[in-house]
Amino acid sequence: MLHILVINAGSSSLKYQFFNMDNREVLAKGICERIGAGGHMRHSVAGKVVLEKDTDMPDHSVAVENVLAALTDADYGVISDMSMVDAVGHRVLHGGQKFSGSMVVNDAVLAAIEECIPLGPLHNPANLMGIRACQKVMPGVPQVAVFETAFHQTMPEQSYLYAIPYEYYEKYGIRKYGFHGTSHRYVSARCAELYGKPAEELKIITCHLGNGSSVAAVKGGKCFDTSMGLTPLDGLVMGTRCGSIDPAVVGFISEQTGASASDVVTMLNKESGLLAVSGISGDYRDVSAADEAGNHRAHIAREMLFQSIKRYIGGYAAEMGGVDALVFTAGIGENNDYLRQRVADGLEFMGISVDPAKNAGRGEDREISAEGARVRTFVISTDEELMIAMDTEELTSK
Ligand code: AMP
């Protein structure tokens, strides 16, 4: 039996899932929080919380020790010994231009992740802490890094370059990288499976709609374009991010208010999007409830979101010279039939049409297109952790 631990390390948190890869079942999962400032841990087995405790976790290594102790606990453990952890897969935010696929961690990979810190200043250092903690606590167990940017490395130059002086690209690596790559890769592959054709023969538009949202144009199984950019701020209207706006807004606000450019960018990341337009919340459910109760700004916030998604669907179909399939995924995309219907409404001219009965509610991965629609539309549950576990299995079994 092959067991893989998947780790998503943040600066003060560490989320994990533990897989039996024989049947891809999640045997246990949980989260360590407030690392370095106290410590709290919640651990579930078979969907049930079996452990919740405050416990001192001064650093990520102690968090990993706690995870292993929970996995091997005499009462609720799922393995008898930590030597049964065969490999560890880590979510890493930014691989810059260095990584177009997942990598077994070695010193060169660690150095390259470190070099990408300027591109992912909040996440890459935390991801590195997670990897180093596992190396320390589980020496000899192979570690794999799975990059959120890797899938998008196939974009052609016309998609990823910005039309600014070339030296900024050469000197500072300023270009579009894209994010949510693991999710776009997983759902586009799953879409091809449901479609019944090899991904190489399909043009797919994947809409990852969650707190952070992005759209990808996947042509022949490879990313052709995506809506997030140098950072996750670009593209769609999101929970608290503005998405694409005139870049001159930054300088203008800075001049008007005296705020620094970086303060303005923080505002665009944390105080904008649905939150700013609605004045209520960055959570789509709250905005929906307010819209349904008649709140005008919440209504406009949702309309802006729907319109921004349509804009990318139309744009990417045009860029790819057509589209065979459209995919909705992540928190909003998987769960909100109203959004899916509203995005599809009016796109009949390009062959997109959803069947209200098939679209209704939540549930299994499924096709929701109306009979005879030229573009087939799917709802697919993303599973980034499984994708990381699958990459880890593939790379470590070689
Ligand atoms: P994620 O980042 O993928 O976890 O998605 C979070 C977003 O999904 C939030 O804006 C939630 O409001 C939204 N969401 C989660 N569950 C639902 C649901 N049942 N209906 C509508 N939106 C949902």
Short mmCIF file of C-alpha atoms in Angstrom, two decimals, residues 23-397:
data_model
loop_
_atom_site.label_atom_id
_atom_site.label_comp_id
_atom_site.label_asym_id
_atom_site.label_seq_id
_atom_site.Cartn_x
_atom_site.Cartn_y
_atom_site.Cartn_z
CA ASN A 23 -7.67 3.61 -4.00
CA ARG A 24 -6.90 7.36 -3.75
CA GLU A 25 -8.83 7.54 -0.51
CA VAL A 26 -8.17 10.37 1.98
CA LEU A 27 -7.47 8.46 5.18
CA ALA A 28 -7.06 11.55 7.37
CA LYS A 29 -6.76 15.29 7.06
CA GLY A 30 -6.42 18.35 9.18
CA ILE A 31 -4.88 21.69 9.92
CA CYS A 32 -2.32 23.10 12.34
CA GLU A 33 -2.88 26.79 12.98
CA ARG A 34 -1.26 29.62 14.94
CA ILE A 35 2.18 28.06 14.44
CA GLY A 36 4.76 30.27 16.15
CA ALA A 37 2.09 32.02 18.23
CA GLY A 38 0.64 29.26 20.39
CA GLY A 39 -0.78 26.46 18.30
CA HIS A 40 -4.06 24.77 17.52
CA MET A 41 -4.65 21.51 15.72
CA ARG A 42 -7.72 19.81 14.23
CA HIS A 43 -7.47 16.31 12.80
CA SER A 44 -10.21 14.29 11.08
CA VAL A 45 -10.43 10.65 10.10
CA ALA A 46 -13.07 9.56 7.59
CA GLY A 47 -14.65 13.03 7.72
CA LYS A 48 -15.00 13.03 11.53
CA VAL A 49 -12.98 15.28 13.84
CA VAL A 50 -11.11 12.93 16.17
CA LEU A 51 -8.70 15.44 17.68
CA GLU A 52 -8.95 19.14 18.39
CA LYS A 53 -6.49 20.70 20.79
CA ASP A 54 -4.40 23.72 21.68
CA THR A 55 -0.81 22.64 21.70
CA ASP A 56 2.43 24.57 21.57
CA MET A 57 3.81 24.65 18.04
CA PRO A 58 6.81 27.01 17.96
CA ASP A 59 7.64 26.13 14.36
CA HIS A 60 6.56 24.04 11.35
CA SER A 61 8.74 21.09 12.42
CA VAL A 62 6.75 20.72 15.62
CA ALA A 63 3.56 20.97 13.56
CA VAL A 64 4.78 18.11 11.32
CA GLU A 65 5.64 16.07 14.43
CA ASN A 66 2.08 16.61 15.65
CA VAL A 67 0.67 15.50 12.28
CA LEU A 68 2.74 12.29 12.37
CA ALA A 69 1.71 11.65 15.98
CA ALA A 70 -1.97 11.97 14.97
CA LEU A 71 -1.53 9.70 11.93
CA THR A 72 0.07 7.00 14.12
CA ASP A 73 -2.03 7.50 17.28
CA ALA A 74 -2.89 4.26 19.09
CA ASP A 75 -6.64 5.06 19.18
CA TYR A 76 -7.48 6.88 15.96
CA GLY A 77 -4.28 6.51 13.90
CA VAL A 78 -4.52 5.33 10.30
CA ILE A 79 -1.00 3.85 10.11
CA SER A 80 0.97 2.05 12.80
CA ASP A 81 4.32 3.65 12.14
CA MET A 82 5.63 6.82 10.52
CA SER A 83 7.86 4.74 8.25
CA MET A 84 4.60 3.99 6.39
CA VAL A 85 4.61 7.52 4.96
CA ASP A 86 6.12 6.76 1.55
CA ALA A 87 6.43 10.31 0.20
CA VAL A 88 5.32 13.88 0.85
CA GLY A 89 3.89 16.26 -1.76
CA HIS A 90 4.04 20.00 -1.13
CA ARG A 91 1.99 22.77 -2.65
CA VAL A 92 4.39 25.53 -3.67
CA LEU A 93 3.01 28.80 -4.95
CA HIS A 94 5.62 30.15 -7.31
CA GLY A 95 8.04 28.30 -9.53
CA GLY A 96 8.77 31.32 -11.71
CA GLN A 97 10.09 30.31 -15.13
CA LYS A 98 12.16 27.54 -13.63
CA PHE A 99 9.50 24.86 -13.29
CA SER A 100 7.01 23.68 -15.86
CA GLY A 101 6.21 20.55 -13.86
CA SER A 102 6.46 19.04 -10.40
CA MET A 103 9.89 18.20 -9.02
CA VAL A 104 11.45 15.82 -6.51
CA VAL A 105 12.99 18.15 -3.94
CA ASN A 106 16.78 18.37 -3.84
CA ASP A 107 19.16 21.21 -2.97
CA ALA A 108 18.88 22.76 -6.44
CA VAL A 109 15.06 22.74 -6.27
CA LEU A 110 15.14 24.30 -2.79
CA ALA A 111 17.51 27.01 -4.05
CA ALA A 112 15.24 27.71 -7.03
CA ILE A 113 12.14 28.00 -4.81
CA GLU A 114 14.14 30.43 -2.69
CA GLU A 115 15.08 32.44 -5.78
CA CYS A 116 11.38 32.80 -6.58
CA ILE A 117 10.64 34.45 -3.21
CA PRO A 118 10.45 37.96 -4.74
CA LEU A 119 7.62 36.64 -6.96
CA GLY A 120 5.79 34.90 -4.10
CA PRO A 121 6.92 36.83 -1.03
CA LEU A 122 4.15 35.60 1.27
CA HIS A 123 3.84 31.98 0.17
CA ASN A 124 7.21 30.70 -1.03
CA PRO A 125 8.98 31.21 2.34
CA ALA A 126 6.13 29.38 4.09
CA ASN A 127 6.17 26.57 1.51
CA LEU A 128 9.91 26.22 2.09
CA MET A 129 9.36 25.99 5.85
CA GLY A 130 6.93 23.13 5.24
CA ILE A 131 9.42 21.25 3.07
CA ARG A 132 12.33 21.78 5.46
CA ALA A 133 10.19 20.73 8.42
CA CYS A 134 9.33 17.43 6.69
CA GLN A 135 12.95 16.86 5.70
CA LYS A 136 13.94 17.34 9.34
CA VAL A 137 11.23 15.16 10.88
CA MET A 138 11.18 12.50 8.13
CA PRO A 139 14.75 12.30 6.82
CA GLY A 140 15.03 10.02 3.81
CA VAL A 141 11.36 10.28 2.84
CA PRO A 142 11.14 11.73 -0.70
CA GLN A 143 9.58 15.19 -0.95
CA VAL A 144 7.94 16.55 -4.09
CA ALA A 145 7.18 20.19 -4.91
CA VAL A 146 4.07 20.91 -6.99
CA PHE A 147 3.95 24.48 -8.29
CA GLU A 148 0.78 26.53 -8.76
CA THR A 149 2.41 28.28 -11.70
CA ALA A 150 3.81 25.22 -13.53
CA PHE A 151 0.81 24.33 -15.71
CA HIS A 152 0.81 27.82 -17.18
CA GLN A 153 4.43 27.66 -18.33
CA THR A 154 3.26 26.40 -21.73
CA MET A 155 1.69 29.78 -22.54
CA PRO A 156 3.13 31.28 -25.72
CA GLU A 157 4.96 34.60 -25.54
CA GLN A 158 2.02 36.56 -26.90
CA SER A 159 0.00 35.35 -23.90
CA TYR A 160 2.55 35.83 -21.15
CA LEU A 161 4.49 38.96 -22.08
CA TYR A 162 3.26 42.37 -21.00
CA ALA A 163 3.56 45.18 -23.50
CA ILE A 164 6.03 47.10 -21.36
CA PRO A 165 9.75 47.65 -21.99
CA TYR A 166 11.37 44.26 -22.51
CA GLU A 167 14.09 44.94 -19.96
CA TYR A 168 11.54 44.55 -17.13
CA TYR A 169 10.94 41.01 -18.32
CA GLU A 170 14.64 40.29 -18.70
CA LYS A 171 15.85 41.94 -15.51
CA TYR A 172 12.98 41.29 -13.12
CA GLY A 173 10.99 38.45 -14.69
CA ILE A 174 7.90 40.66 -15.02
CA ARG A 175 5.42 38.64 -17.09
CA LYS A 176 2.20 36.71 -16.64
CA TYR A 177 2.73 33.53 -14.62
CA GLY A 178 -0.82 32.52 -13.71
CA PHE A 179 -1.99 30.61 -10.62
CA HIS A 180 -4.41 27.80 -9.63
CA GLY A 181 -2.38 25.71 -12.11
CA THR A 182 -2.93 22.47 -10.21
CA SER A 183 -6.68 23.00 -10.31
CA HIS A 184 -6.82 24.01 -14.00
CA ARG A 185 -4.68 20.98 -14.87
CA TYR A 186 -6.82 18.60 -12.81
CA VAL A 187 -10.21 19.79 -14.07
CA SER A 188 -9.13 20.09 -17.71
CA ALA A 189 -7.86 16.49 -17.64
CA ARG A 190 -11.05 15.33 -15.92
CA CYS A 191 -13.11 17.26 -18.47
CA ALA A 192 -11.39 15.41 -21.34
CA GLU A 193 -12.17 12.15 -19.54
CA LEU A 194 -15.87 13.06 -19.22
CA TYR A 195 -15.95 14.40 -22.76
CA GLY A 196 -14.58 11.09 -24.03
CA LYS A 197 -11.79 12.53 -26.15
CA PRO A 198 -8.04 12.97 -25.54
CA ALA A 199 -7.19 16.41 -24.11
CA GLU A 200 -4.86 16.86 -27.10
CA GLU A 201 -7.91 17.17 -29.34
CA LEU A 202 -9.86 19.65 -27.22
CA LYS A 203 -10.09 23.36 -26.58
CA ILE A 204 -11.29 23.81 -23.01
CA ILE A 205 -12.01 26.91 -20.92
CA THR A 206 -11.73 26.21 -17.20
CA CYS A 207 -13.29 28.65 -14.71
CA HIS A 208 -11.88 28.25 -11.19
CA LEU A 209 -14.27 30.42 -9.17
CA GLY A 210 -13.57 30.59 -5.44
CA ASN A 211 -12.33 33.24 -3.08
CA GLY A 212 -9.61 33.77 -5.61
CA SER A 213 -10.72 33.12 -9.17
CA SER A 214 -9.08 32.54 -12.51
CA VAL A 215 -9.95 31.33 -15.98
CA ALA A 216 -7.64 29.30 -18.22
CA ALA A 217 -7.67 28.57 -21.93
CA VAL A 218 -6.44 25.00 -22.32
CA LYS A 219 -5.66 24.08 -25.90
CA GLY A 220 -4.62 20.53 -26.69
CA GLY A 221 -4.06 19.79 -22.99
CA LYS A 222 -1.73 22.75 -22.53
CA CYS A 223 -2.38 26.14 -21.03
CA PHE A 224 -2.63 28.75 -23.77
CA ASP A 225 -3.67 31.72 -21.63
CA THR A 226 -4.89 32.49 -18.14
CA SER A 227 -6.38 35.44 -16.33
CA MET A 228 -4.09 35.89 -13.32
CA GLY A 229 -0.79 37.60 -14.00
CA LEU A 230 2.50 38.38 -12.32
CA THR A 231 0.46 38.07 -9.13
CA PRO A 232 -3.04 36.71 -8.41
CA LEU A 233 -4.49 40.24 -8.53
CA ASP A 234 -5.29 40.31 -12.25
CA GLY A 235 -8.27 38.93 -14.12
CA LEU A 236 -11.72 38.29 -12.71
CA VAL A 237 -13.51 40.25 -10.00
CA MET A 238 -12.78 38.21 -6.83
CA GLY A 239 -13.81 38.19 -3.17
CA THR A 240 -11.49 41.00 -2.14
CA ARG A 241 -9.34 41.48 -5.27
CA CYS A 242 -10.23 43.96 -7.97
CA GLY A 243 -9.18 41.87 -10.98
CA SER A 244 -8.11 43.73 -14.09
CA ILE A 245 -8.28 47.50 -13.90
CA ASP A 246 -6.48 50.34 -15.61
CA PRO A 247 -2.96 50.16 -14.10
CA ALA A 248 -2.90 53.97 -13.94
CA VAL A 249 -5.38 53.69 -11.05
CA VAL A 250 -2.46 52.79 -8.76
CA GLY A 251 -0.48 55.96 -9.49
CA PHE A 252 -3.59 58.10 -9.46
CA ILE A 253 -4.75 56.94 -6.01
CA SER A 254 -1.22 57.24 -4.72
CA GLU A 255 -0.98 60.86 -5.89
CA GLN A 256 -4.44 61.77 -4.61
CA THR A 257 -4.13 60.19 -1.17
CA GLY A 258 -0.39 60.08 -0.50
CA ALA A 259 -0.58 56.30 0.02
CA SER A 260 2.45 54.39 -1.26
CA ALA A 261 2.09 52.23 -4.37
CA SER A 262 2.44 49.11 -2.25
CA ASP A 263 -0.32 50.31 0.12
CA VAL A 264 -2.57 50.83 -2.90
CA VAL A 265 -1.79 47.34 -4.18
CA THR A 266 -2.63 45.92 -0.74
CA MET A 267 -5.98 47.75 -0.89
CA LEU A 268 -6.60 46.29 -4.37
CA ASN A 269 -5.87 42.81 -3.01
CA LYS A 270 -7.64 42.93 0.34
CA GLU A 271 -10.33 45.61 0.28
CA SER A 272 -11.63 45.44 -3.27
CA GLY A 273 -13.64 43.01 -5.40
CA LEU A 274 -17.08 41.84 -4.25
CA LEU A 275 -16.35 43.26 -0.79
CA ALA A 276 -15.77 46.76 -2.09
CA VAL A 277 -18.58 46.90 -4.61
CA SER A 278 -21.20 45.37 -2.31
CA GLY A 279 -19.91 47.08 0.83
CA ILE A 280 -21.06 43.91 2.61
CA SER A 281 -18.72 40.98 2.24
CA GLY A 282 -16.13 39.31 0.04
CA ASP A 283 -17.93 36.01 0.48
CA TYR A 284 -20.07 35.20 -2.53
CA ARG A 285 -22.82 33.63 -0.41
CA ASP A 286 -23.25 36.79 1.69
CA VAL A 287 -23.30 38.97 -1.43
CA SER A 288 -25.87 36.66 -3.04
CA ALA A 289 -28.11 36.82 0.02
CA ALA A 290 -27.92 40.62 0.06
CA ASP A 291 -28.63 40.80 -3.68
CA GLU A 292 -31.66 38.56 -3.26
CA ALA A 293 -32.85 40.80 -0.42
CA GLY A 294 -32.79 43.77 -2.78
CA ASN A 295 -29.44 45.41 -2.01
CA HIS A 296 -28.41 47.36 -5.10
CA ARG A 297 -24.65 47.34 -4.58
CA ALA A 298 -24.66 43.59 -3.89
CA HIS A 299 -26.60 43.19 -7.13
CA ILE A 300 -24.06 45.18 -9.10
CA ALA A 301 -21.19 43.25 -7.47
CA ARG A 302 -22.65 39.99 -8.72
CA GLU A 303 -23.38 41.40 -12.16
CA MET A 304 -19.76 42.57 -12.42
CA LEU A 305 -18.57 39.09 -11.51
CA PHE A 306 -20.82 37.39 -14.09
CA GLN A 307 -19.78 39.85 -16.77
CA SER A 308 -16.08 39.46 -16.04
CA ILE A 309 -16.37 35.67 -16.40
CA LYS A 310 -18.23 36.04 -19.72
CA ARG A 311 -15.55 38.42 -20.97
CA TYR A 312 -12.86 35.79 -20.46
CA ILE A 313 -14.94 32.99 -21.95
CA GLY A 314 -15.55 35.05 -25.08
CA GLY A 315 -11.96 36.25 -25.21
CA TYR A 316 -10.40 32.84 -24.76
CA ALA A 317 -12.71 31.19 -27.30
CA ALA A 318 -11.56 33.85 -29.75
CA GLU A 319 -7.88 33.38 -28.84
CA MET A 320 -8.07 29.60 -29.28
CA GLY A 321 -10.16 29.80 -32.44
CA GLY A 322 -13.08 28.02 -30.81
CA VAL A 323 -14.04 26.12 -27.70
CA ASP A 324 -15.25 22.54 -27.20
CA ALA A 325 -15.89 22.51 -23.48
CA LEU A 326 -16.46 24.89 -20.59
CA VAL A 327 -15.76 23.86 -16.98
CA PHE A 328 -16.96 25.40 -13.72
CA THR A 329 -15.04 24.52 -10.57
CA ALA A 330 -14.09 25.62 -6.99
CA GLY A 331 -16.30 26.97 -4.20
CA ILE A 332 -18.58 29.17 -6.30
CA GLY A 333 -18.28 27.31 -9.62
CA GLU A 334 -19.16 23.95 -8.10
CA ASN A 335 -21.87 25.09 -5.77
CA ASN A 336 -23.82 27.93 -7.35
CA ASP A 337 -26.18 26.96 -10.15
CA TYR A 338 -27.44 30.55 -10.46
CA LEU A 339 -23.97 31.82 -11.35
CA ARG A 340 -23.48 29.05 -13.91
CA GLN A 341 -26.84 29.83 -15.51
CA ARG A 342 -26.20 33.57 -15.57
CA VAL A 343 -22.74 33.15 -17.10
CA ALA A 344 -24.14 30.86 -19.82
CA ASP A 345 -27.14 33.13 -20.54
CA GLY A 346 -26.51 35.09 -23.69
CA LEU A 347 -23.64 32.88 -24.86
CA GLU A 348 -25.92 30.77 -27.07
CA PHE A 349 -24.46 32.61 -30.07
CA MET A 350 -21.18 30.78 -29.40
CA GLY A 351 -22.78 27.39 -28.76
CA ILE A 352 -22.94 27.56 -24.96
CA SER A 353 -26.24 26.65 -23.36
CA VAL A 354 -26.99 24.91 -20.05
CA ASP A 355 -29.96 22.73 -19.19
CA PRO A 356 -31.64 24.15 -16.06
CA ALA A 357 -32.53 20.68 -14.74
CA LYS A 358 -29.01 19.29 -15.16
CA ASN A 359 -27.54 22.51 -13.78
CA ALA A 360 -29.72 22.56 -10.67
CA GLY A 361 -28.09 22.11 -7.30
CA ARG A 362 -24.78 20.56 -6.40
CA GLY A 363 -23.45 17.06 -6.74
CA GLU A 364 -21.29 14.77 -8.83
CA ASP A 365 -18.99 15.82 -11.64
CA ARG A 366 -21.37 16.13 -14.55
CA GLU A 367 -22.29 17.63 -17.87
CA ILE A 368 -24.90 20.37 -17.66
CA SER A 369 -25.20 21.38 -21.33
CA ALA A 370 -28.56 21.67 -23.00
CA GLU A 371 -29.41 19.06 -25.61
CA GLY A 372 -27.62 19.88 -28.87
CA ALA A 373 -25.35 22.60 -27.42
CA ARG A 374 -22.22 22.81 -29.56
CA VAL A 375 -20.02 23.55 -26.53
CA ARG A 376 -20.29 20.98 -23.74
CA THR A 377 -20.42 22.52 -20.25
CA PHE A 378 -19.31 20.62 -17.14
CA VAL A 379 -19.29 21.06 -13.37
CA ILE A 380 -16.21 19.38 -11.93
CA SER A 381 -15.04 19.27 -8.31
CA THR A 382 -11.46 20.35 -8.21
CA ASP A 383 -9.09 18.24 -6.14
CA GLU A 384 -5.74 19.95 -5.90
CA GLU A 385 -4.56 17.68 -3.07
CA LEU A 386 -5.24 14.54 -5.10
CA MET A 387 -3.40 16.06 -8.06
CA ILE A 388 -0.40 16.78 -5.79
CA ALA A 389 -0.57 13.21 -4.43
CA MET A 390 -0.72 11.80 -7.97
CA ASP A 391 2.31 13.83 -9.09
CA THR A 392 4.15 12.75 -5.95
CA GLU A 393 3.36 9.11 -6.64
CA GLU A 394 4.46 9.39 -10.25
CA LEU A 395 7.74 11.15 -9.51
CA THR A 396 8.75 9.01 -6.54
CA SER A 397 7.88 5.64 -8.03
#
